[in-house]
Amino acid sequence: MNDWSQALSLHTPAAAPIAVTFSGNRALQIEERLIFEQDAPGRCGVDLPEPPAFRPCLAGLERRGPVGLPSLSEPQVIRHFTRLSQKNYAIDSGLYPLGSCTMKHNPRLNEKLARLPGLADIHPLQPVSTVRGALELIDTLSRWLKTLTGMPAVALSPGAGAHGELCGIMTIRAALEARGDPRRRVLVPESAHGTNPATAAACGYAVDPVPANAQGRVDRSALERKLGPDVAALMLTNPNTCGLFENEIVEIAAAVHRAGAFFYCDGAKFNAIVGRVRPADLGIDCMHLNLHKTFSTPHGGGGPGSGPVMLAASLAPYAPLPWLVLGQHGLELVEHKAGAAETAIGRLKGFHGQMGMFVRALAYMLSHGADGLRQVAEDAVLNANYLRVLLERDLSLSFPGPCMHEVLFDDRFLKDSSITTLDFAKALIDEGYHPMTMYFPLIVHGAMLIEPTETESKASLDEFAAVVKSLAAAARAADVARFHSAPSLAPRRRLDETAAARKPVLRWLPASPASGAVAAQ
Amino acid sequence: MRYLPLTEADRAAMLKTIGVSSIDALFAEVPAAARLDGLLDLPLAQGEIEVERAISHMAERNIVAGSVPFFIGGGAYRHHVPAAVDHLIQRGEFLTSYTPYQPEISQGTLQYLFEFQTQVALLTSMEVANASLYDGATACAEAVMMANRVTGRKRAVLSGGLHPHYRDVCATYAEFVGFDVVATDPQPGEDESLGQLIDNTTSCVVVQSPDFWGELSDQSELARLCHEKGALLVVVVTEILSLGAVKPPGEMGADIVAAEGQSLGNALNFGGPYLGLFASRDKFVRQMPGRLVGETVDAEGRRGWVLTLSTREQHIRRERATSNICTNSGLCALAFTIHLALLGESGFVRLARLNHAAAVRLAERIERLPAVRLVNHSFFNEFTVRLPCPAAPVVEALAQKRVLGGIPISRLYPDRPELADLLLVAATETATEDDMDRFEQALREVLP
Ligand SMILES: Cc1ncc(COP(=O)(O)O)c(C=O)c1O
């Protein structure tokens, strides 16, 4: 195995001249111009008829002058975006150990079902009598989520996890205000994802950070000291961002409740416990799920996601609109604050939520079933621990002992080498892998958070571990140039982010000198 | 289970390597009282055939827009999406990647987002656009909050012609984030005189164009009034295709444009996922929410793209971030970019003309019906009509005849009896003459 991994790590030395070919292409390393640089008036990628003569009714507000869009034919468009796609790393091309993001396989059945005309080609404001099946689907999804979490209600409209956090903290604030007890602080562990403090602050709360203890869990005594009559909520991630189960969570929940506060849980890591632990049994009042993580709806290069929020009975009355309720004529959509929904916090998004994601997540759940989902958690945790054990002598494990579905290392093993976490991550790119999450969580130095997910085989983990070990060996052997020059085998070498931020070029302009230079390439 | 590659033998070998006797040992940190020993009360795993059957059954209980004469809009529009779009967005390299945190191996995503930002800036005639937000309604709320930051004020004036969902989302954010919104009454066909509501505490005025009723209006004078008082003008566009026919917000003095991009590349999907578009002026860029892609060079001087100005964002700035958004609408933005690349200049303008022409023809037909009155003075592909009776039962009766004939305004404004007879009707390039015949005929049968 060692020989083989050595062979794998052969690479182009940094200083090697890059061969320039006549076409500008090196095998599949394609230089692809922007669509704006491929424009030729007279072409079009669609054939549309000219409308019959009619009298416009635009109140004299006709657009004057061209929009400035480029004209391409369909084959050019297909080739352009195919070439762009080939510059991307993806789950489909290899292990994607991006901690906290749950980059698991995306089943293609789910894509097919989300495109059924009966689900994709229906309008959110069609008469409810014509979308009975859609409501049934949403209701079925709700029932699965409620059973898996043990929580009695779910708000489905949030667009992603961060939007779910906003929804959760708003419902908590509404509940507190309803009992005449507005509070001003939200406790957020220092290890939390950036969306947690950003959310609490957006909802008008002072963010009070809670330190971690030496075991990578929230420091319970520090937390309890901070609890008081002005604390609205604790936002805790469990399993936490160090990949560890908060083993005092039940005591923490009790303390939070004793202080009259609510317990918000960031459920981004539900994948580790689905089918094995119900969040309700931990004392959680409110928790968002990321359907694009645990329930495998595709990440799509950055979205769309879906962030349902599970609510305890004490918070359910404040759930945002719309509500789906069982009425006299079956399932009904409640779209306005009236009757029982008078207490709702209002609307958080247009229409009814991310239906396309609901279909995919439900297909995922039906496929796995109660048994398969439990197996998902077990295999995700098994895979992460397997990597932990394979790598703990080569990298520096931040917290000893078993982890949940992701494993956290830091940069102590790189100490005095002049190689940073960033360099190490970039060297992984040259070995054909997407790097792990870097520099998050913030509570360890130079964090490397590795989440393999359950959809990796043992062989895939063995290969990855061998590569990481060989890189760690190279780092110990002070093969510094290799790290500092990495990546050298990707479509691009390191990009100058400082220059990008100093003088932002955020769109193509016909006369932009930078664009001109490349067009000539 | 077809998605799980570990075999029983693998699991046993891995547990051995880890040095534990069973998987339970790895869950030892879970408090005993919270450990589930058995399976939850849910169905067991199923094959593709069974899952496809179960979900298809649900799909079959809905009336598919494309199978009937269909005239619904109201912020979500049914357009033809070229086959190439859906093919390309399903390429695994796009579908199964994530936010381009590692730019060297994400140039595909970064380059299309740069193209997307450019397209959005061109359509709206604004200087910069971000890499998307969740949808038009949340983009609208983010626009108001950005205007609050830029002006240091906390009072937004919302037009009564703003989509009621957008207005409601703004109101929810206002309540919990802590700012004021003043909204004028929904009065289709009336002049709003929003100018009178602007004072030197106003952070912005939010107007929609075409407005919720489908009406077009020139915002230049309103922009002048806003700027005179130090407020910003936020223009909302729910039908982005309209910008192929009508003057863009940037030419009327908009400071921020918040729009819904679903019309290009994205299906109706019962309301989501959609695509929030967000554009502004260069000078406000550091107050913008969401991801931004910028051009730069790599270590060899080659052009490339990166996420930039991240110090605005939650992962760097935490509680002082401009927005808490993280995951956005990446793949929907890709669909938009591809559809617009296929359309190009001439296709986009022609598609807009086709939509306008269809709506003009439909309006002419509907106006001929006895006692039905067109409320609009102008429109793009959607307009409001006043029926001689409440619209909700009419729409229901039309649905019985398998015609999806618009949105009764009472569905969105149930508490306003004066709007109960109004019907919002849209026509796009997908409506045929035959569809219009059937709609007209069905209306004749249903109306008193
Ligand atoms: C721990 C944690 N919380 C919250 C979020 C935010 O979720 P989203 O990106 O879906 O908005 C993430 C996303 O990466 C996360 O890892």
GROMACS .gro file of N, CA and C in nm, chain A residues 26 35 37 45 48 57 61 63 67-69 80 84-85 88-89 91 96 112 115 118 120-123 126 129-131 133-134 136 162-163 173 192 199 217 247 276 300-303 335-336 347 350-351 355-356 367-368 370-371 374 379 426 492-494 496 505-508 514 518, chain B residues 2 11 14 24 29 36 43 45-46 52 61-63 65-66 73 76 78 86 91 93 95-98 102 104-105 108-109 115 117-118 123 126-127 135 165 172-173 176 243 245 247 269-270 272 295-300 302-303 318 324 328 331 342 344-345 350 356 379 396 411-412:
model
  408
   26ARG      N    1  -0.449   2.163  -2.286
   26ARG     CA    2  -0.360   2.053  -2.251
   26ARG      C    3  -0.448   1.936  -2.215
   35ILE      N    4  -1.926   3.323  -2.177
   35ILE     CA    5  -2.027   3.327  -2.283
   35ILE      C    6  -2.025   3.463  -2.354
   37GLU      N    7  -1.780   3.632  -2.432
   37GLU     CA    8  -1.668   3.638  -2.527
   37GLU      C    9  -1.690   3.545  -2.645
   45GLY      N   10  -2.999   3.028  -2.955
   45GLY     CA   11  -3.009   2.890  -2.911
   45GLY      C   12  -3.152   2.841  -2.893
   48LEU      N   13  -3.794   3.070  -3.177
   48LEU     CA   14  -3.925   3.117  -3.134
   48LEU      C   15  -3.991   3.189  -3.251
   57CYS      N   16  -4.915   4.729  -2.495
   57CYS     CA   17  -4.987   4.796  -2.387
   57CYS      C   18  -4.889   4.822  -2.273
   61LEU      N   19  -4.336   5.247  -2.167
   61LEU     CA   20  -4.217   5.209  -2.088
   61LEU      C   21  -4.134   5.102  -2.159
   63ARG      N   22  -3.852   4.895  -2.328
   63ARG     CA   23  -3.707   4.895  -2.315
   63ARG      C   24  -3.648   4.955  -2.442
   67VAL      N   25  -3.004   4.477  -2.443
   67VAL     CA   26  -2.976   4.430  -2.307
   67VAL      C   27  -2.826   4.408  -2.291
   68GLY      N   28  -2.765   4.359  -2.401
   68GLY     CA   29  -2.621   4.330  -2.396
   68GLY      C   30  -2.591   4.182  -2.376
   69LEU      N   31  -2.692   4.097  -2.401
   69LEU     CA   32  -2.670   3.954  -2.383
   69LEU      C   33  -2.597   3.896  -2.504
   80HIS      N   34  -2.008   2.476  -2.382
   80HIS     CA   35  -1.959   2.569  -2.280
   80HIS      C   36  -1.983   2.515  -2.140
   84LEU      N   37  -1.732   2.374  -1.853
   84LEU     CA   38  -1.727   2.431  -1.717
   84LEU      C   39  -1.745   2.320  -1.614
   85SER      N   40  -1.837   2.230  -1.642
   85SER     CA   41  -1.863   2.124  -1.543
   85SER      C   42  -1.735   2.045  -1.519
   88ASN      N   43  -1.501   2.120  -1.227
   88ASN     CA   44  -1.553   2.107  -1.090
   88ASN      C   45  -1.520   1.972  -1.031
   89TYR      N   46  -1.490   1.971  -0.904
   89TYR     CA   47  -1.487   1.846  -0.828
   89TYR      C   48  -1.628   1.824  -0.773
   91ILE      N   49  -1.915   1.510  -0.572
   91ILE     CA   50  -1.931   1.379  -0.508
   91ILE      C   51  -1.924   1.268  -0.612
   96TYR      N   52  -1.565   1.341  -0.092
   96TYR     CA   53  -1.578   1.487  -0.077
   96TYR      C   54  -1.589   1.512   0.074
  112LYS      N   55  -3.534   1.205  -1.069
  112LYS     CA   56  -3.641   1.166  -1.161
  112LYS      C   57  -3.778   1.201  -1.102
  115ARG      N   58  -3.897   1.555  -1.091
  115ARG     CA   59  -3.932   1.609  -1.222
  115ARG      C   60  -4.063   1.554  -1.278
  118GLY      N   61  -4.651   1.594  -1.238
  118GLY     CA   62  -4.749   1.611  -1.130
  118GLY      C   63  -4.692   1.679  -1.006
  120ALA      N   64  -4.359   1.879  -1.048
  120ALA     CA   65  -4.276   1.992  -1.094
  120ALA      C   66  -4.360   2.096  -1.168
  121ASP      N   67  -4.465   2.049  -1.234
  121ASP     CA   68  -4.543   2.141  -1.317
  121ASP      C   69  -4.677   2.172  -1.253
  122ILE      N   70  -4.672   2.212  -1.127
  122ILE     CA   71  -4.792   2.259  -1.059
  122ILE      C   72  -4.759   2.392  -0.993
  123HIS      N   73  -4.859   2.479  -0.994
  123HIS     CA   74  -4.838   2.616  -0.947
  123HIS      C   75  -4.877   2.627  -0.799
  126GLN      N   76  -5.241   2.737  -0.749
  126GLN     CA   77  -5.353   2.663  -0.809
  126GLN      C   78  -5.455   2.638  -0.699
  129SER      N   79  -5.792   2.238  -0.438
  129SER     CA   80  -5.859   2.115  -0.482
  129SER      C   81  -5.784   2.047  -0.596
  130THR      N   82  -5.691   2.117  -0.661
  130THR     CA   83  -5.620   2.059  -0.775
  130THR      C   84  -5.478   2.014  -0.738
  131VAL      N   85  -5.444   2.026  -0.611
  131VAL     CA   86  -5.308   1.986  -0.569
  131VAL      C   87  -5.313   1.898  -0.444
  133GLY      N   88  -5.252   1.588  -0.409
  133GLY     CA   89  -5.136   1.499  -0.399
  133GLY      C   90  -5.014   1.571  -0.344
  134ALA      N   91  -5.000   1.698  -0.382
  134ALA     CA   92  -4.885   1.775  -0.332
  134ALA      C   93  -4.896   1.792  -0.181
  136GLU      N   94  -5.055   1.596   0.019
  136GLU     CA   95  -5.033   1.465   0.079
  136GLU      C   96  -4.882   1.439   0.091
  162ALA      N   97  -2.973   2.811   0.747
  162ALA     CA   98  -2.964   2.942   0.811
  162ALA      C   99  -3.102   3.007   0.821
  163HIS      N  100  -3.183   2.987   0.720
  163HIS     CA  101  -3.319   3.041   0.721
  163HIS      C  102  -3.402   2.969   0.828
  173ARG      N  103  -3.861   3.389   2.011
  173ARG     CA  104  -3.886   3.525   2.057
  173ARG      C  105  -4.036   3.552   2.070
  192ALA      N  106  -1.959   2.724   1.742
  192ALA     CA  107  -2.076   2.723   1.653
  192ALA      C  108  -2.044   2.770   1.512
  199THR      N  109  -2.756   3.470   1.306
  199THR     CA  110  -2.902   3.460   1.320
  199THR      C  111  -2.950   3.527   1.448
  217ARG      N  112  -1.638   1.969   2.420
  217ARG     CA  113  -1.782   1.990   2.441
  217ARG      C  114  -1.800   2.128   2.503
  247ASN      N  115  -2.227   1.513   2.548
  247ASN     CA  116  -2.271   1.407   2.639
  247ASN      C  117  -2.346   1.458   2.762
  276ARG      N  118  -3.128   0.666   1.554
  276ARG     CA  119  -3.068   0.613   1.678
  276ARG      C  120  -3.100   0.701   1.798
  300GLY      N  121  -2.594   2.107  -0.528
  300GLY     CA  122  -2.612   2.193  -0.645
  300GLY      C  123  -2.512   2.307  -0.660
  301GLY      N  124  -2.389   2.289  -0.614
  301GLY     CA  125  -2.290   2.396  -0.630
  301GLY      C  126  -2.316   2.512  -0.534
  302GLY      N  127  -2.397   2.489  -0.430
  302GLY     CA  128  -2.422   2.597  -0.333
  302GLY      C  129  -2.568   2.610  -0.297
  303GLY      N  130  -2.652   2.528  -0.350
  303GLY     CA  131  -2.794   2.532  -0.320
  303GLY      C  132  -2.873   2.486  -0.442
  335GLU      N  133  -5.311   2.999   0.500
  335GLU     CA  134  -5.217   3.094   0.444
  335GLU      C  135  -5.220   3.231   0.512
  336HIS      N  136  -5.307   3.246   0.610
  336HIS     CA  137  -5.321   3.377   0.674
  336HIS      C  138  -5.331   3.364   0.824
  347ARG      N  139  -4.501   3.523   0.761
  347ARG     CA  140  -4.444   3.451   0.648
  347ARG      C  141  -4.293   3.471   0.644
  350GLY      N  142  -4.174   3.329   0.009
  350GLY     CA  143  -4.287   3.326  -0.082
  350GLY      C  144  -4.342   3.184  -0.092
  351PHE      N  145  -4.472   3.170  -0.111
  351PHE     CA  146  -4.536   3.041  -0.134
  351PHE      C  147  -4.515   2.941  -0.019
  355MET      N  148  -4.057   2.277  -0.238
  355MET     CA  149  -4.124   2.152  -0.276
  355MET      C  150  -4.031   2.055  -0.348
  356GLY      N  151  -3.951   2.104  -0.440
  356GLY     CA  152  -3.862   2.016  -0.515
  356GLY      C  153  -3.769   1.939  -0.423
  367SER      N  154  -3.695   0.523   0.047
  367SER     CA  155  -3.598   0.425  -0.001
  367SER      C  156  -3.525   0.360   0.116
  368HIS      N  157  -3.484   0.439   0.212
  368HIS     CA  158  -3.408   0.384   0.324
  368HIS      C  159  -3.496   0.313   0.426
  370ALA      N  160  -3.712   0.292   0.793
  370ALA     CA  161  -3.666   0.306   0.931
  370ALA      C  162  -3.533   0.233   0.950
  371ASP      N  163  -3.521   0.116   0.888
  371ASP     CA  164  -3.400   0.036   0.904
  371ASP      C  165  -3.281   0.099   0.832
  374ARG      N  166  -3.143   0.419   1.007
  374ARG     CA  167  -3.059   0.387   1.123
  374ARG      C  168  -2.922   0.339   1.076
  379ASP      N  169  -2.336   0.374   0.973
  379ASP     CA  170  -2.226   0.368   0.877
  379ASP      C  171  -2.151   0.501   0.870
  426LYS      N  172  -0.450   2.215   0.002
  426LYS     CA  173  -0.423   2.234  -0.142
  426LYS      C  174  -0.344   2.116  -0.198
  492ARG      N  175  -0.662   2.535  -1.207
  492ARG     CA  176  -0.596   2.660  -1.170
  492ARG      C  177  -0.499   2.635  -1.055
  493ARG      N  178  -0.392   2.714  -1.053
  493ARG     CA  179  -0.304   2.720  -0.935
  493ARG      C  180  -0.375   2.808  -0.832
  494ARG      N  181  -0.310   2.834  -0.721
  494ARG     CA  182  -0.378   2.916  -0.619
  494ARG      C  183  -0.418   3.051  -0.676
  496ASP      N  184  -0.544   3.449  -0.648
  496ASP     CA  185  -0.510   3.565  -0.566
  496ASP      C  186  -0.638   3.628  -0.507
  505VAL      N  187  -1.382   4.283  -0.926
  505VAL     CA  188  -1.438   4.274  -1.061
  505VAL      C  189  -1.548   4.170  -1.050
  506LEU      N  190  -1.672   4.216  -1.044
  506LEU     CA  191  -1.782   4.126  -1.011
  506LEU      C  192  -1.870   4.095  -1.131
  507ARG      N  193  -1.833   4.150  -1.244
  507ARG     CA  194  -1.908   4.118  -1.366
  507ARG      C  195  -1.818   4.142  -1.486
  508TRP      N  196  -1.856   4.080  -1.596
  508TRP     CA  197  -1.780   4.100  -1.719
  508TRP      C  198  -1.819   4.234  -1.779
  514ALA      N  199  -0.859   4.308  -1.788
  514ALA     CA  200  -0.832   4.169  -1.749
  514ALA      C  201  -0.899   4.073  -1.845
  518VAL      N  202  -0.730   3.788  -2.136
  518VAL     CA  203  -0.755   3.645  -2.147
  518VAL      C  204  -0.817   3.609  -2.280
  523ARG      N  205  -2.938  -0.006  -0.132
  523ARG     CA  206  -2.859   0.020  -0.253
  523ARG      C  207  -2.765   0.140  -0.244
  532ARG      N  208  -1.795  -0.397   0.775
  532ARG     CA  209  -1.829  -0.338   0.905
  532ARG      C  210  -1.753  -0.409   1.017
  535MET      N  211  -1.387  -0.317   1.007
  535MET     CA  212  -1.364  -0.178   1.048
  535MET      C  213  -1.378  -0.163   1.199
  545ASP      N  214  -2.254  -0.003   1.879
  545ASP     CA  215  -2.310   0.066   1.995
  545ASP      C  216  -2.201   0.138   2.075
  550GLU      N  217  -2.154   0.784   2.403
  550GLU     CA  218  -2.170   0.917   2.463
  550GLU      C  219  -2.316   0.960   2.469
  557LEU      N  220  -3.222   0.486   2.123
  557LEU     CA  221  -3.330   0.404   2.067
  557LEU      C  222  -3.273   0.267   2.039
  564PRO      N  223  -4.217   0.283   0.783
  564PRO     CA  224  -4.200   0.170   0.690
  564PRO      C  225  -4.053   0.133   0.672
  566ALA      N  226  -3.721  -0.020   0.437
  566ALA     CA  227  -3.660   0.017   0.309
  566ALA      C  228  -3.737  -0.039   0.190
  567GLN      N  229  -3.735   0.037   0.080
  567GLN     CA  230  -3.804  -0.007  -0.041
  567GLN      C  231  -3.716   0.014  -0.163
  573GLU      N  232  -4.101   0.475  -0.647
  573GLU     CA  233  -4.152   0.548  -0.763
  573GLU      C  234  -4.304   0.537  -0.769
  582ARG      N  235  -5.242   1.285  -0.829
  582ARG     CA  236  -5.360   1.350  -0.769
  582ARG      C  237  -5.360   1.501  -0.790
  583ASN      N  238  -5.265   1.551  -0.865
  583ASN     CA  239  -5.259   1.695  -0.892
  583ASN      C  240  -5.295   1.722  -1.037
  584ILE      N  241  -5.351   1.839  -1.064
  584ILE     CA  242  -5.373   1.879  -1.204
  584ILE      C  243  -5.247   1.946  -1.254
  586ALA      N  244  -5.014   2.164  -1.471
  586ALA     CA  245  -5.035   2.289  -1.543
  586ALA      C  246  -5.031   2.267  -1.694
  587GLY      N  247  -4.935   2.189  -1.739
  587GLY     CA  248  -4.917   2.171  -1.883
  587GLY      C  249  -5.024   2.086  -1.949
  594GLY      N  250  -5.026   3.322  -1.266
  594GLY     CA  251  -4.893   3.383  -1.247
  594GLY      C  252  -4.877   3.422  -1.101
  597ALA      N  253  -4.506   3.349  -0.992
  597ALA     CA  254  -4.448   3.222  -1.037
  597ALA      C  255  -4.505   3.196  -1.176
  599ARG      N  256  -4.521   3.007  -1.569
  599ARG     CA  257  -4.495   2.884  -1.642
  599ARG      C  258  -4.439   2.918  -1.779
  607ASP      N  259  -3.219   2.136  -1.849
  607ASP     CA  260  -3.231   2.033  -1.747
  607ASP      C  261  -3.124   1.925  -1.766
  612ARG      N  262  -2.577   1.738  -1.477
  612ARG     CA  263  -2.440   1.685  -1.479
  612ARG      C  264  -2.392   1.679  -1.334
  614GLU      N  265  -2.118   1.699  -1.199
  614GLU     CA  266  -2.016   1.795  -1.153
  614GLU      C  267  -2.080   1.925  -1.105
  616LEU      N  268  -2.438   1.924  -1.014
  616LEU     CA  269  -2.543   1.882  -0.920
  616LEU      C  270  -2.485   1.843  -0.785
  617THR      N  271  -2.372   1.772  -0.785
  617THR     CA  272  -2.323   1.712  -0.660
  617THR      C  273  -2.195   1.779  -0.607
  618SER      N  274  -2.176   1.904  -0.640
  618SER     CA  275  -2.068   1.980  -0.575
  618SER      C  276  -2.134   2.078  -0.479
  619TYR      N  277  -2.051   2.151  -0.404
  619TYR     CA  278  -2.110   2.246  -0.308
  619TYR      C  279  -2.047   2.383  -0.331
  623GLN      N  280  -1.318   2.584  -0.248
  623GLN     CA  281  -1.184   2.553  -0.299
  623GLN      C  282  -1.181   2.594  -0.446
  625GLU      N  283  -0.975   2.637  -0.684
  625GLU     CA  284  -0.895   2.571  -0.789
  625GLU      C  285  -0.969   2.455  -0.852
  626ILE      N  286  -1.058   2.391  -0.776
  626ILE     CA  287  -1.133   2.278  -0.830
  626ILE      C  288  -1.283   2.309  -0.836
  629GLY      N  289  -1.567   2.575  -1.251
  629GLY     CA  290  -1.690   2.561  -1.328
  629GLY      C  291  -1.803   2.639  -1.263
  630THR      N  292  -1.823   2.613  -1.133
  630THR     CA  293  -1.928   2.683  -1.059
  630THR      C  294  -1.899   2.833  -1.054
  636GLU      N  295  -2.086   3.464  -1.471
  636GLU     CA  296  -2.173   3.490  -1.587
  636GLU      C  297  -2.314   3.526  -1.541
  638GLN      N  298  -2.400   3.661  -1.250
  638GLN     CA  299  -2.400   3.797  -1.193
  638GLN      C  300  -2.402   3.902  -1.305
  639THR      N  301  -2.327   3.874  -1.411
  639THR     CA  302  -2.323   3.968  -1.523
  639THR      C  303  -2.460   3.977  -1.590
  644LEU      N  304  -2.967   4.261  -1.718
  644LEU     CA  305  -3.114   4.264  -1.729
  644LEU      C  306  -3.172   4.379  -1.649
  647MET      N  307  -2.823   4.730  -1.359
  647MET     CA  308  -2.757   4.770  -1.235
  647MET      C  309  -2.608   4.740  -1.248
  648GLU      N  310  -2.529   4.784  -1.152
  648GLU     CA  311  -2.385   4.768  -1.165
  648GLU      C  312  -2.333   4.633  -1.114
  656ASP      N  313  -3.514   3.334  -0.268
  656ASP     CA  314  -3.624   3.362  -0.361
  656ASP      C  315  -3.649   3.513  -0.363
  686HIS      N  316  -4.707   3.826  -0.058
  686HIS     CA  317  -4.612   3.740   0.014
  686HIS      C  318  -4.484   3.817   0.045
  693THR      N  319  -4.262   4.029   0.863
  693THR     CA  320  -4.209   3.935   0.963
  693THR      C  321  -4.067   3.974   1.002
  694TYR      N  322  -3.985   3.999   0.901
  694TYR     CA  323  -3.846   4.039   0.931
  694TYR      C  324  -3.846   4.169   1.011
  697PHE      N  325  -3.914   4.110   1.382
  697PHE     CA  326  -3.813   4.040   1.462
  697PHE      C  327  -3.674   4.100   1.450
  764LEU      N  328  -3.828   4.222  -1.831
  764LEU     CA  329  -3.719   4.315  -1.863
  764LEU      C  330  -3.670   4.299  -2.007
  766ALA      N  331  -3.887   4.346  -2.235
  766ALA     CA  332  -3.979   4.436  -2.305
  766ALA      C  333  -3.985   4.574  -2.242
  768LYS      N  334  -3.860   4.896  -1.972
  768LYS     CA  335  -3.745   4.971  -1.924
  768LYS      C  336  -3.695   4.912  -1.791
  790ASN      N  337  -4.267   2.398  -0.978
  790ASN     CA  338  -4.228   2.327  -0.855
  790ASN      C  339  -4.316   2.356  -0.734
  791PHE      N  340  -4.440   2.392  -0.754
  791PHE     CA  341  -4.531   2.419  -0.642
  791PHE      C  342  -4.473   2.524  -0.546
  793GLY      N  343  -4.125   2.622  -0.508
  793GLY     CA  344  -3.983   2.625  -0.475
  793GLY      C  345  -3.915   2.494  -0.508
  816GLU      N  346  -1.344   3.826  -1.018
  816GLU     CA  347  -1.238   3.781  -1.108
  816GLU      C  348  -1.101   3.808  -1.044
  817THR      N  349  -1.008   3.719  -1.070
  817THR     CA  350  -0.871   3.740  -1.024
  817THR      C  351  -0.776   3.660  -1.113
  818VAL      N  352  -0.655   3.641  -1.070
  818VAL     CA  353  -0.559   3.560  -1.146
  818VAL      C  354  -0.500   3.455  -1.053
  819ASP      N  355  -0.451   3.346  -1.113
  819ASP     CA  356  -0.387   3.244  -1.030
  819ASP      C  357  -0.236   3.269  -1.028
  820ALA      N  358  -0.162   3.178  -0.964
  820ALA     CA  359  -0.019   3.199  -0.943
  820ALA      C  360   0.058   3.205  -1.076
  821GLU      N  361  -0.006   3.158  -1.183
  821GLU     CA  362   0.060   3.168  -1.314
  821GLU      C  363   0.003   3.283  -1.397
  823ARG      N  364  -0.304   3.332  -1.481
  823ARG     CA  365  -0.421   3.298  -1.562
  823ARG      C  366  -0.548   3.349  -1.495
  824ARG      N  367  -0.643   3.394  -1.575
  824ARG     CA  368  -0.768   3.444  -1.520
  824ARG      C  369  -0.844   3.332  -1.448
  839ARG      N  370  -1.949   3.657   1.151
  839ARG     CA  371  -2.038   3.604   1.256
  839ARG      C  372  -2.151   3.703   1.292
  845ASN      N  373  -2.741   3.630   0.736
  845ASN     CA  374  -2.697   3.499   0.786
  845ASN      C  375  -2.696   3.394   0.675
  849ASN      N  376  -2.738   2.897  -0.083
  849ASN     CA  377  -2.829   2.986  -0.157
  849ASN      C  378  -2.906   2.906  -0.262
  852LEU      N  379  -2.797   2.596  -0.798
  852LEU     CA  380  -2.835   2.522  -0.917
  852LEU      C  381  -2.947   2.591  -0.994
  863LEU      N  382  -2.896   3.044  -2.387
  863LEU     CA  383  -2.962   2.991  -2.507
  863LEU      C  384  -3.045   3.100  -2.575
  865GLY      N  385  -3.015   3.431  -2.551
  865GLY     CA  386  -2.933   3.540  -2.605
  865GLY      C  387  -3.016   3.666  -2.622
  866GLU      N  388  -2.954   3.766  -2.680
  866GLU     CA  389  -3.019   3.896  -2.695
  866GLU      C  390  -3.152   3.884  -2.771
  871ARG      N  391  -3.742   3.845  -2.793
  871ARG     CA  392  -3.857   3.787  -2.862
  871ARG      C  393  -3.949   3.712  -2.766
  877HIS      N  394  -4.593   3.921  -2.404
  877HIS     CA  395  -4.677   4.040  -2.404
  877HIS      C  396  -4.792   4.024  -2.505
  900PHE      N  397  -4.978   4.657  -1.899
  900PHE     CA  398  -4.936   4.529  -1.839
  900PHE      C  399  -4.832   4.465  -1.929
  917GLU      N  400  -6.275   2.815  -0.888
  917GLU     CA  401  -6.304   2.677  -0.848
  917GLU      C  402  -6.389   2.607  -0.956
  932ARG      N  403  -5.770   3.504  -0.235
  932ARG     CA  404  -5.682   3.402  -0.176
  932ARG      C  405  -5.566   3.470  -0.103
  933LEU      N  406  -5.524   3.586  -0.155
  933LEU     CA  407  -5.411   3.657  -0.094
  933LEU      C  408  -5.457   3.767   0.001
   0.00000   0.00000   0.00000
